[in-house]
Structures are given as C-alpha cells and as structure tokens.
Coordinates of C-alpha atoms in Angstrom, one line a residue:
M1 CA 97.9 153.2 252.3
G2 CA 95.9 150.2 251.0
F3 CA 95.5 149.6 247.3
Q4 CA 96.7 152.5 245.3
S5 CA 96.2 153.2 241.7
R6 CA 99.3 153.9 239.6
S7 CA 99.9 155.9 236.5
P8 CA 100.3 154.0 233.2
L9 CA 104.0 154.8 233.3
Q10 CA 104.4 153.3 236.7
A11 CA 102.4 150.3 235.8
S12 CA 104.5 149.7 232.7
K13 CA 107.6 150.0 234.8
G14 CA 106.2 147.3 237.1
L15 CA 105.6 145.1 234.1
K16 CA 109.2 145.5 232.9
L17 CA 110.4 144.7 236.4
G18 CA 108.7 141.3 236.1
L19 CA 110.4 139.0 238.5
H20 CA 113.2 141.5 239.3
G21 CA 111.3 143.9 241.5
H22 CA 111.9 145.7 244.7
Y23 CA 110.5 145.6 248.3
S24 CA 108.5 148.7 249.3
I25 CA 109.8 150.7 252.3
E26 CA 106.7 149.8 254.2
R27 CA 107.4 146.0 253.7
L28 CA 111.0 146.6 254.7
C29 CA 109.8 148.2 258.0
A30 CA 107.4 145.4 258.6
L31 CA 110.1 142.7 258.0
H32 CA 112.5 144.5 260.4
E33 CA 109.8 144.7 263.1
Y34 CA 109.0 141.0 262.6
T35 CA 112.7 140.0 262.8
K36 CA 113.1 142.0 266.1
T37 CA 110.1 140.5 267.8
K38 CA 109.9 136.8 266.7
S39 CA 112.2 134.1 268.1
Y40 CA 113.8 131.3 266.0
L41 CA 111.5 128.8 267.7
H42 CA 108.5 130.8 266.5
V43 CA 109.6 131.2 262.9
T44 CA 110.6 127.5 262.7
I45 CA 107.1 126.4 263.9
V46 CA 105.5 128.7 261.3
C47 CA 107.6 127.3 258.5
V48 CA 106.9 123.7 259.5
L49 CA 103.2 124.1 260.1
M50 CA 102.7 126.0 256.8
S51 CA 102.5 122.7 254.8
M52 CA 100.5 120.7 257.3
P53 CA 96.9 121.9 256.6
P54 CA 96.9 120.7 252.9
L55 CA 98.5 117.4 253.9
L56 CA 96.0 116.8 256.6
S57 CA 93.1 117.8 254.4
V58 CA 94.1 115.4 251.5
V59 CA 94.8 112.5 253.9
I60 CA 91.4 113.0 255.6
L61 CA 89.7 112.9 252.2
E62 CA 91.6 109.7 251.3
M63 CA 90.5 108.1 254.6
M64 CA 86.9 108.2 253.4
P65 CA 86.5 104.7 251.8
L66 CA 85.1 104.8 248.3
H67 CA 83.0 102.2 246.4
D68 CA 83.8 101.0 242.9
P69 CA 82.6 103.5 240.3
S70 CA 81.0 100.7 238.3
A71 CA 78.4 100.5 241.1
G72 CA 76.9 103.7 239.8
W73 CA 76.6 107.3 241.0
N74 CA 73.8 106.5 243.4
N75 CA 75.9 103.9 245.2
N76 CA 78.9 106.3 245.7
T77 CA 77.5 108.6 248.3
V78 CA 80.9 108.9 250.0
F79 CA 82.4 110.2 246.7
W80 CA 79.9 113.0 246.5
I81 CA 80.4 113.9 250.1
R82 CA 84.2 113.9 249.5
S83 CA 83.7 116.0 246.4
F84 CA 81.6 118.6 248.3
V85 CA 84.2 118.8 251.1
G86 CA 87.1 119.2 248.7
I87 CA 85.5 121.9 246.5
F88 CA 84.2 123.7 249.6
I89 CA 87.8 124.0 250.9
I90 CA 89.0 125.1 247.5
S91 CA 86.1 127.7 247.3
V92 CA 87.0 129.1 250.7
G93 CA 90.6 129.5 249.5
V94 CA 89.5 131.3 246.4
V95 CA 87.3 133.7 248.4
F96 CA 90.2 134.3 250.8
Q97 CA 92.4 135.2 247.8
L98 CA 89.8 137.8 246.8
Q99 CA 90.2 139.3 250.3
A100 CA 93.9 139.6 249.8
M101 CA 94.0 140.8 246.2
A102 CA 90.9 143.1 246.5
P103 CA 91.1 144.5 250.1
A104 CA 88.3 147.0 249.2
A105 CA 85.8 144.1 248.9
S106 CA 85.7 143.8 252.7
L107 CA 83.8 140.5 252.8
N108 CA 83.2 139.1 256.3
L109 CA 83.7 135.5 257.3
R110 CA 80.0 134.7 257.2
Q111 CA 79.8 135.9 253.6
C112 CA 82.9 133.9 252.6
L113 CA 81.5 130.7 254.1
L114 CA 78.1 131.2 252.5
L115 CA 79.6 131.8 249.1
S116 CA 81.7 128.7 249.4
I117 CA 78.8 126.5 250.4
V118 CA 76.6 127.7 247.5
A119 CA 79.5 127.3 245.0
A120 CA 80.3 123.8 246.3
S121 CA 76.6 122.8 246.2
S122 CA 76.2 124.0 242.6
Y123 CA 79.4 122.1 241.7
V124 CA 78.1 118.8 243.1
A125 CA 74.6 119.3 241.8
S126 CA 75.8 119.8 238.2
L127 CA 77.9 116.7 238.4
L128 CA 75.0 114.7 239.7
L129 CA 72.9 115.8 236.8
I130 CA 75.6 114.8 234.3
A131 CA 76.1 111.5 236.1
E132 CA 72.3 110.7 235.9
Y133 CA 71.8 111.6 232.3
V134 CA 75.2 110.9 230.7
A135 CA 77.4 108.5 232.7
F136 CA 79.3 107.9 235.9
P137 CA 82.2 108.7 236.3
V138 CA 81.6 112.0 234.7
P139 CA 84.4 112.5 232.1
F140 CA 87.0 114.8 233.6
T141 CA 84.9 115.5 236.7
L142 CA 87.1 118.2 238.2
V143 CA 86.9 120.2 234.9
A144 CA 83.2 119.4 234.1
G145 CA 82.0 120.9 237.4
V146 CA 83.9 124.2 237.1
P147 CA 81.4 126.1 234.9
A148 CA 78.5 125.6 237.4
W149 CA 80.9 126.4 240.3
A150 CA 82.2 129.6 238.6
L151 CA 78.7 130.7 237.6
C152 CA 77.6 130.7 241.2
L153 CA 80.8 131.9 242.9
F154 CA 81.8 134.9 240.9
P155 CA 78.3 136.5 240.5
G156 CA 77.8 135.6 244.2
M157 CA 81.0 137.6 245.0
A158 CA 79.7 140.5 243.0
L159 CA 76.4 140.5 244.9
A160 CA 78.2 140.2 248.3
I161 CA 80.4 143.1 247.5
G162 CA 77.6 145.1 246.0
V163 CA 76.8 145.7 242.3
A164 CA 76.5 149.4 242.9
R165 CA 79.9 149.6 244.6
L166 CA 81.5 147.7 241.8
K167 CA 79.9 150.1 239.3
H168 CA 80.9 153.3 240.9
D169 CA 84.2 152.4 242.7
T170 CA 86.8 152.2 240.0
T171 CA 89.5 150.9 242.4
L172 CA 87.3 148.1 243.7
R173 CA 86.3 147.2 240.1
A174 CA 89.9 147.1 239.0
Q175 CA 90.8 144.8 241.9
F176 CA 87.9 142.5 241.3
L177 CA 88.7 142.2 237.6
R178 CA 92.4 141.6 238.3
F179 CA 91.4 138.8 240.7
G180 CA 89.1 137.2 238.1
N181 CA 91.9 137.3 235.5
K182 CA 94.2 135.6 237.9
I183 CA 91.7 132.8 238.6
M184 CA 91.1 132.4 234.8
L185 CA 94.8 132.1 234.2
E186 CA 95.2 129.5 236.9
S187 CA 92.3 127.5 235.5
N188 CA 94.4 126.9 232.5
F189 CA 96.9 125.0 234.7
M190 CA 94.4 122.2 234.9
V191 CA 94.8 121.6 231.2
I192 CA 98.5 122.5 230.6
Y193 CA 100.0 120.3 233.4
P194 CA 97.9 117.2 232.9
V195 CA 98.7 117.3 229.1
Y196 CA 102.4 117.7 229.9
S197 CA 102.2 114.7 232.3
L198 CA 100.5 112.6 229.6
V199 CA 103.2 113.4 227.1
F200 CA 105.9 112.7 229.7
L201 CA 104.5 109.3 230.5
S202 CA 104.4 108.4 226.8
L203 CA 108.2 108.9 226.6
S204 CA 110.9 106.9 228.2
G205 CA 114.6 107.1 229.3
A206 CA 116.5 110.0 227.7
S207 CA 113.4 111.4 226.1
Q208 CA 111.8 111.9 229.5
F209 CA 115.0 113.7 230.7
F210 CA 115.0 116.2 227.8
F211 CA 111.3 116.7 228.0
M212 CA 111.8 118.0 231.6
F213 CA 113.3 121.2 230.1
V214 CA 109.8 121.9 228.6
L215 CA 108.4 122.0 232.2
Q216 CA 110.9 124.7 233.1
I217 CA 109.8 126.7 230.0
I218 CA 106.2 126.3 230.9
K219 CA 107.0 127.5 234.4
L220 CA 108.7 130.6 233.2
I221 CA 106.0 131.6 230.7
L222 CA 103.2 131.1 233.3
K223 CA 105.1 133.2 235.9
K224 CA 105.6 136.0 233.5
S225 CA 101.9 135.9 232.6
M226 CA 101.0 136.0 236.3
V227 CA 103.2 139.0 237.0
K228 CA 101.5 141.0 234.3
L229 CA 98.2 140.7 236.2
I230 CA 99.5 142.7 239.2
P231 CA 101.8 145.5 238.1
D232 CA 100.6 147.7 240.9
M233 CA 101.1 145.1 243.7
E234 CA 104.8 144.3 243.4
D235 CA 105.0 143.2 247.0
L236 CA 102.6 140.3 246.2
V237 CA 104.4 139.1 243.2
P238 CA 106.4 136.3 245.0
V239 CA 103.3 135.0 246.7
V240 CA 101.0 135.3 243.7
V241 CA 103.3 133.3 241.4
I242 CA 103.5 130.6 244.1
S243 CA 100.6 128.7 242.4
V244 CA 102.9 128.1 239.4
D245 CA 105.7 126.8 241.7
L246 CA 103.1 124.6 243.5
F247 CA 101.9 123.0 240.2
N248 CA 105.5 122.7 239.0
A249 CA 106.7 121.0 242.2
L250 CA 103.8 118.6 242.4
Y251 CA 104.0 117.5 238.8
Q252 CA 107.8 117.2 239.0
S253 CA 107.3 114.9 241.9
K254 CA 104.6 112.9 240.1
C255 CA 107.0 112.7 237.1
M256 CA 109.7 111.3 239.3
Q257 CA 107.3 108.8 240.8
S258 CA 106.1 107.6 237.4
A259 CA 109.4 108.0 235.4
G260 CA 110.2 104.3 235.7
S261 CA 113.9 104.7 235.0
L262 CA 116.8 105.8 237.2
L263 CA 118.1 107.9 234.3
A264 CA 115.0 110.0 234.1
T265 CA 114.8 110.5 237.9
S266 CA 118.5 111.3 238.2
G267 CA 118.1 113.7 235.3
I268 CA 115.2 115.5 236.9
I269 CA 117.2 116.0 240.1
A270 CA 120.3 117.0 238.2
V271 CA 118.5 119.6 236.1
D272 CA 116.9 121.1 239.2
A273 CA 120.2 121.1 241.0
V274 CA 121.9 123.0 238.1
Q275 CA 119.0 125.4 238.0
N276 CA 119.3 126.1 241.7
L277 CA 123.0 126.8 241.3
F278 CA 122.3 129.5 238.7
V279 CA 119.5 131.0 240.9
L280 CA 121.8 131.1 243.9
R281 CA 124.6 132.5 241.9
G282 CA 122.3 135.4 240.8
L283 CA 121.2 135.9 244.4
F284 CA 124.8 136.0 245.7
R285 CA 125.6 138.5 242.9
N286 CA 122.8 140.7 244.2
M287 CA 124.4 140.4 247.7
E288 CA 127.7 141.6 246.4
E289 CA 126.1 144.5 244.7
V290 CA 124.6 145.5 248.0
M291 CA 128.0 145.3 249.7
V292 CA 129.7 147.4 247.0
A293 CA 126.9 150.0 247.1
G294 CA 127.2 150.3 250.9
Q295 CA 131.0 150.6 250.6
L296 CA 131.4 149.0 254.0
S297 CA 130.4 146.0 256.1
V298 CA 126.9 146.3 257.5
S299 CA 126.8 147.0 261.2
S300 CA 126.2 144.3 263.8
K301 CA 122.5 145.3 264.0
G302 CA 122.1 143.8 260.5
L303 CA 121.2 144.9 257.0
L304 CA 117.5 145.7 257.8
A305 CA 118.4 148.1 260.6
H306 CA 121.2 149.6 258.6
V307 CA 119.2 150.4 255.5
L308 CA 116.3 151.8 257.6
A309 CA 118.8 154.1 259.3
L310 CA 119.8 155.4 255.9
V311 CA 116.2 156.0 254.9
D312 CA 115.6 157.8 258.1
D313 CA 118.8 159.8 258.1
P314 CA 118.2 163.6 257.9
D315 CA 120.7 163.9 255.0
T316 CA 119.4 164.5 251.5
I317 CA 118.6 162.0 248.9
A318 CA 117.7 162.5 245.2
V319 CA 114.0 162.9 244.7
D320 CA 114.0 161.5 241.2
A321 CA 115.8 158.4 242.5
L322 CA 113.4 158.2 245.5
L323 CA 110.4 158.2 243.0
G324 CA 111.7 154.9 241.8
V325 CA 111.3 153.4 245.2
R326 CA 107.8 152.3 246.3
V327 CA 107.1 153.6 249.8
A328 CA 103.7 152.2 250.6
A329 CA 103.0 148.4 250.5
S330 CA 100.0 147.1 248.6
P331 CA 98.1 145.8 250.5
S332 CA 99.1 147.9 253.5
L333 CA 100.8 146.3 256.6
R334 CA 100.6 146.9 260.3
L335 CA 103.5 149.0 261.7
P336 CA 104.4 150.7 264.9
D337 CA 103.5 154.4 265.1
Q338 CA 107.1 155.6 264.6
Q339 CA 107.5 153.6 261.4
K340 CA 104.2 154.8 260.2
K341 CA 105.4 158.3 260.5
L342 CA 108.5 157.5 258.5
I343 CA 106.3 156.0 255.7
D344 CA 104.1 159.1 255.8
R345 CA 107.1 161.5 255.5
L346 CA 108.5 159.6 252.6
H347 CA 105.1 159.4 250.8
T348 CA 104.5 163.1 251.4
A349 CA 108.0 164.0 250.0
Q350 CA 107.3 162.0 246.9
Q351 CA 103.9 163.6 246.4
I352 CA 105.3 167.1 246.9
H353 CA 107.9 166.5 244.2
L354 CA 105.3 165.1 241.8
D355 CA 103.0 168.1 242.4
S356 CA 105.8 170.6 242.0
E357 CA 106.7 169.2 238.5
I358 CA 110.2 170.6 238.6
S359 CA 112.1 169.5 235.6
P360 CA 115.8 169.8 236.8
P361 CA 117.1 167.1 239.2
A362 CA 115.9 167.7 242.7
M363 CA 117.1 167.0 246.2
I364 CA 115.0 166.2 249.2
S365 CA 115.8 166.9 252.8
F366 CA 114.1 165.6 256.0
K367 CA 115.0 168.7 258.1
P368 CA 113.1 171.0 260.4
A369 CA 110.3 172.8 258.6
T370 CA 110.6 176.5 258.0
V371 CA 106.9 176.9 258.7
P372 CA 106.3 177.0 262.5
I373 CA 104.7 173.9 263.9
A374 CA 102.6 173.7 267.0
P375 CA 104.2 171.6 269.8
A376 CA 101.3 169.3 269.9
R377 CA 101.8 168.3 266.3
A378 CA 105.5 168.3 266.2
T379 CA 105.7 164.6 265.6
S380 CA 102.9 164.3 263.1
M381 CA 103.0 164.7 259.4
A382 CA 102.9 168.5 258.8
S383 CA 102.8 171.0 256.0
A384 CA 106.0 171.5 254.1
S385 CA 107.5 174.4 252.2
V386 CA 109.3 174.2 248.8
S387 CA 112.3 176.4 248.3
P388 CA 113.5 176.6 244.7
A389 CA 117.2 176.7 244.0
P390 CA 119.1 177.2 240.8
V391 CA 119.7 173.5 240.3
T392 CA 118.0 171.7 243.2
E393 CA 114.8 172.0 245.2
S394 CA 114.6 171.4 248.9
V395 CA 111.5 170.0 250.5
K396 CA 111.5 170.5 254.3
L397 CA 109.5 168.2 256.6
D398 CA 109.0 167.7 260.3
P399 CA 111.9 166.9 262.6
T400 CA 112.1 163.3 263.8
A401 CA 115.0 161.5 265.3
P402 CA 116.4 158.6 263.3
M403 CA 115.0 155.3 264.5
F404 CA 118.3 153.4 263.8
P405 CA 121.9 154.3 264.3
V406 CA 123.8 155.0 261.0
K407 CA 127.2 153.3 260.8
A408 CA 128.8 155.6 258.3
D409 CA 128.3 158.8 256.4
I410 CA 127.9 158.1 252.7
S411 CA 127.0 160.5 249.9
C412 CA 123.5 161.1 248.6
A413 CA 123.9 159.1 245.4
E414 CA 125.6 156.2 247.3
K415 CA 122.9 156.2 249.9
T416 CA 120.1 156.0 247.3
L417 CA 121.9 153.3 245.4
F418 CA 122.4 151.2 248.5
I419 CA 118.7 151.5 249.5
K420 CA 117.5 150.5 246.1
K421 CA 120.0 147.5 245.9
T422 CA 118.9 146.4 249.3
L423 CA 115.2 146.5 248.4
Q424 CA 116.0 144.6 245.2
L425 CA 117.9 142.0 247.2
L426 CA 115.1 141.5 249.7
F427 CA 112.6 141.0 246.8
K428 CA 114.9 138.4 245.2
C429 CA 115.5 136.7 248.5
E430 CA 111.8 136.3 249.0
L431 CA 111.3 134.9 245.6
V432 CA 114.1 132.4 245.9
L433 CA 113.1 131.3 249.5
L434 CA 109.5 130.7 248.5
V435 CA 110.4 128.7 245.5
E436 CA 112.9 126.6 247.4
Y437 CA 110.5 126.1 250.3
I438 CA 107.7 125.1 247.9
E439 CA 109.8 122.6 246.0
S440 CA 111.2 121.1 249.2
A441 CA 108.0 121.1 251.3
I442 CA 105.6 120.0 248.5
S443 CA 107.9 117.2 247.4
L444 CA 108.2 115.9 251.0
L445 CA 104.4 116.3 251.4
Y446 CA 103.9 114.2 248.3
A447 CA 106.3 111.5 249.5
I448 CA 104.4 111.3 252.8
Y449 CA 101.1 111.2 251.0
L450 CA 102.2 108.3 248.8
L451 CA 103.3 106.3 251.8
I452 CA 100.0 106.9 253.6
L453 CA 97.9 106.3 250.4
Y454 CA 99.6 103.0 249.7
H455 CA 98.2 101.6 252.9
L456 CA 94.6 102.9 252.4
P457 CA 91.8 101.1 250.5
N458 CA 91.4 104.0 248.0
A459 CA 94.9 103.4 246.6
K460 CA 93.5 100.9 244.1
Y461 CA 91.4 103.6 242.4
Y462 CA 94.5 105.6 241.4
S463 CA 96.2 104.5 238.2
E464 CA 99.7 105.3 239.4
M465 CA 99.2 103.3 242.7
A466 CA 97.0 100.4 241.6
E467 CA 99.8 98.0 240.8
V468 CA 102.8 99.5 242.6
T469 CA 105.0 97.1 244.5
P470 CA 106.6 97.9 247.8
S471 CA 110.1 98.1 246.1
E472 CA 108.8 100.4 243.4
L473 CA 107.2 102.7 246.0
Q474 CA 110.4 102.7 248.0
S475 CA 112.4 103.7 245.0
A476 CA 110.0 106.5 244.0
V477 CA 109.7 107.9 247.5
L478 CA 113.5 107.8 247.8
G479 CA 114.0 109.9 244.6
I480 CA 111.4 112.4 245.8
V481 CA 113.0 112.7 249.2
V482 CA 116.5 113.2 247.7
Y483 CA 115.0 116.0 245.6
A484 CA 113.4 117.6 248.6
F485 CA 116.6 117.4 250.5
L486 CA 118.5 119.2 247.8
E487 CA 116.0 122.0 247.8
A488 CA 116.3 122.2 251.6
L489 CA 120.1 122.5 251.2
S490 CA 119.5 125.5 248.9
L491 CA 117.4 127.1 251.7
I492 CA 120.1 126.5 254.3
A493 CA 122.8 127.9 251.9
V494 CA 120.8 131.1 251.5
H495 CA 120.2 131.4 255.2
C496 CA 123.9 130.9 256.1
V497 CA 125.1 133.4 253.5
L498 CA 122.6 136.1 254.6
R499 CA 123.5 135.5 258.2
W500 CA 127.2 135.7 257.5
K501 CA 127.2 138.8 255.2
F502 CA 124.3 140.8 256.5
N503 CA 123.4 139.4 259.9
M504 CA 120.0 138.7 258.5
S505 CA 117.8 135.6 259.0
A506 CA 116.3 134.0 255.9
L507 CA 114.1 131.8 258.2
H508 CA 112.6 135.0 259.6
Q509 CA 111.9 136.4 256.2
M510 CA 110.2 133.2 255.1
A511 CA 108.1 133.1 258.2
F512 CA 107.3 136.8 257.8
V513 CA 105.9 136.1 254.3
F514 CA 103.9 133.1 255.5
Q515 CA 102.3 135.1 258.3
T516 CA 101.8 138.4 256.4
D517 CA 100.4 136.8 253.2
W518 CA 99.0 133.6 254.6
L519 CA 95.6 134.1 252.9
V520 CA 97.1 133.9 249.4
I521 CA 99.7 131.3 250.2
Q522 CA 97.5 128.9 252.3
S523 CA 94.6 129.1 249.9
A524 CA 96.9 128.2 247.0
F525 CA 98.4 125.4 249.0
M526 CA 95.0 123.9 249.9
A527 CA 93.3 124.4 246.5
W528 CA 96.1 122.9 244.3
V529 CA 97.2 120.1 246.6
I530 CA 93.6 118.8 246.9
M531 CA 92.9 119.2 243.3
I532 CA 96.1 117.8 241.8
L533 CA 96.5 114.8 244.1
Q534 CA 93.1 113.4 243.5
F535 CA 93.0 114.4 239.8
T536 CA 93.7 110.8 238.6
L537 CA 91.2 109.2 240.9
E538 CA 89.2 106.7 238.9
H539 CA 85.9 108.3 240.0
N540 CA 87.0 111.6 238.4
G541 CA 86.8 110.1 234.9
V542 CA 90.2 111.1 233.6
D543 CA 90.9 109.6 230.2
F544 CA 93.3 111.4 227.9
S545 CA 92.6 108.9 225.1
F546 CA 89.1 110.5 225.0
R547 CA 87.5 107.1 224.4
F548 CA 85.5 107.1 227.7
K549 CA 84.7 103.4 227.3
W550 CA 82.4 103.5 230.4
V551 CA 80.3 106.2 228.7
H552 CA 79.7 104.0 225.7
N553 CA 79.1 100.9 227.9
A554 CA 76.4 102.9 229.8
T555 CA 74.8 104.0 226.6
D556 CA 74.7 100.5 225.2
T557 CA 73.2 99.2 228.5
S558 CA 70.5 101.8 228.4
V559 CA 69.6 100.9 224.8

C-alpha cells in the first residue's frame, strides 16, 4: 500500500479538493494508534524539539567568525567552509525529501550522504571559479551556485536510483518527476520573497501595512500551485505546503523587524490575528458539521475511536460513497496487524465494486462470506462473492470483530456522512495546526536568532543588524514575540475545543505529523531557515540595485 497510481478522474478530484481534502482511513488508524500509545510528555517534547535542529544549525554557522569580504575570496576560508556545511545540510534535506515523496527510489543513507557531498562540493567549486575570474563576493551567491549544485544532484539521484529503473518503472518515474517539479517550484521562492521584501522596505507606514495583504495573496497562490503537484498524495498536502508557510513566517518576521514603525508592526499582527480568526471559524464550523452528522455526542473514548468503530461496524455503507474515501495512505504507514486487516478489507471492497462496474447505487456489507473459508485463514483477507439484487449489490467479506465499541446505531447514509466529515475535519485540523505551529515556532526561532546574532562578530556583515541599537533590537524582538504568542494562542484554542467536543488531543495530532512525516518537515525546516537567515550576509553579494559596485571596483583594479 505504498505509492498508488490513480485514474485521471481521481487525480482531477484531488486537484479540486486543493486544501480541502480528507484523511485516508489508514492515516486515521495510525493517528488513533499514536494517540493511544504516546503520553503528553512525549508529544510535548516532540513539538518542542522539532524547531531546535534548524536553530542550532544556523547559530553554529554564525559562530564561525568571518573576515571582511574586501579581503578577497582567498582570505575568506571560513566563509567557504561555512558555505559547504550549509549547502551540505540543505542537500541532505533535499535527498531526504526524495525518499519521502518517491518511496520507490529506495536510496540508502550512504547514497544520500555521497550525493550531498558531491552536490555541495560542486556548489562551492563553481562559486570559487566565479570569485576568481569575476569578483568576490559573487553577486547573489546563493542563487549563482544553484545551477552547478542542481546539475550534480539531480543526475546523481537518477544514477543512484538507476537509469534503467527510471526508464521502465512508470510509477518511480512519475514520483521522481513530481519531486523535481516541487523543487523547481520552491526554487522560485528565492526570487519571489526577496523581491517582496525589497518592495516592502521601500515603503513606509500605512503603505507597508497595506502591502502585507500582497504577502497573503502570494502565500495562497504558491500553496495552490504546490497542491497541484501531488494530487495522488493527499495525506502529504499539509506537510508539503509547509515550505510556503516557512517562507511566509520568516519573511513576515523579517518585515516586522525592519518595518521601522509601530503602525506597520501592529498592522502585521492585526492582519494575521484577523486571518487566524477566520481560519479558526472555518475549523469550528467543520467541527459542528461532524457533530450534526453524528447526531450525538462522541463517546468518552473520543472521536478517533468512535469513527473507527463505525468504519469497522458490520452494517452496510454505500459503496459509491465509500469510493470517495481514500483507504490507503500514500506513502503507507505502520499499523498493528488488526488495523492492517481493516484496511485490506476496505480496499478489497472498493476494488470489487470497481471491477463489477454495476451502474445502480450499491451497498457493501462486511458480513460472513458465503464461500467456505478454512479455519486457518479465517482472519485473513479472503475471497468474496458478489450477489446481485434488483437495486443493490452486496459484497460479502470475512468475519472480524469490530475493534472499537459503537456508541449508537445510525443509518447507512448517516454513517458514511459522519465518516467523511470526520476525515475532512482531521485533514483541516492538521493543516491549521501545522500553519499555526510554523508561524509561532519560526517567529520565536527568529527572535532568539536575532538576540544571539546581535552579540556575535558576524552581525556587522548583515545589513539589517549592522547599525541596530539595543532599543531597536528590543522593540523588534518584542513585536515578533507578541506575534508568536498570538499564534500559540490559536494552537491552544484548537486543542481546547477539540478536547472539549471530541475528547481528542491536537497536541498528539501535531506530534504524530512531526514523527510520521519528519523527513519532509525537518528537511524543509533546515533548508529554508539556513538559506533565508543568511541570505543578506554581505559575503553573499545581495544587491537588488543590481549595481554591484564591488564588481566594477575589482574590474577597475585589475585594469
């Protein structure tokens, strides 16, 4: 049940879902199992530690003392070492993302590290050549080194996977191309957001406030574009679009730091607060829909156990409605044997209905099979018989006891609606929780980073830190911390409401996502935090006036 191809109709349906998708039944089972087995202490530690690696990485890089770039490229050895380390970490993250988005690639750790070393070496080597024959700093260093890095990394990935495998395995090829398209789209972030930041800094007061709405529009467009790349991996949508939220949160924090006016900073916080209220309102509306669909309060065991009881109930549910529910997760997840059997039964039922191609509405029943089953295979997935009826069709499967107690007997249509509404709610919760966590944790991370950087020698090489006074730093950090606190309040609100209405822990769901999809999330964290926070370093040759005075000076000197 790993990566599964989907029909064009299903793929287009995934596209239309966009950011309004559904959990798969397999992911629901995995979340329920995680919630049962992990303590609050465990999930709290997971959530706190998730943002620590990128902070530690960028602080370690800043603790490497740099020389003045005017000393020349050959007198800035520490900068080149730092560049190699930074791009190596980013490369490892990119290769890990390939592992998550293209499971069929099956690269081992040795291959991942070797690819990252080669890519990082080519990146630094190309920049050294430009520095020698053009000028140092290399204009837009972080962008100038990307072609050499990509020309080594992506062909290297293809060779590591196997050119023959990519040629003959259509599933693997589709996964690899999808991954490449995602990286290409994300590379545009390095142009879009710095340009936005440049325009923002050229404005002042009320103009900066109104220009913040453009950032929200950019965020929405990029998210929609990202979703279109993975119509067949709906479970990964919240974690794949996380890179957009990372960029947005970091640049929003940088805008607050450099706004220079209380009006602009207050406006940024106010706009985000209003946006959060609308998001939470929509989420709470989804919760009410789940309550109405269930027609009763969820049992004390919680929403997850309750909906799984309905899924596993031996009553009938409409097959055509069931076909709209994704059973298998992509990529697949680890589950206990009993829950694997449930997934197998549901998947088999869907397949039987698709194969039968019955046009009238059909019903499906998880009842004892009419074909005799050997005792030794009574609990495994067995053959099923199809019994046509005038209006409905019944598909009979193996007998298995329900895993969870059902609180109340509801009709077939009500059960199906309740299941679908719950899966939609879980998807929306994951989206909201990740966005609020990112905006809170990244903002707090940036505030801590500023406080540390201010006391390090390298601060003088950052344009936004070179002439900052202690009072200006305090004011900027305070605004960012207030923003992070408001985002944390949104998280707490979601957790409290879910706990009150559904006996469900938002903290557990957030930690579940972090542990289940840590490759995608952590690689995005590491890559973008390292790249964005050192983007304006003087050694990286950022000059949006495109005058590059040091290049002309170097040319005049050589003449």
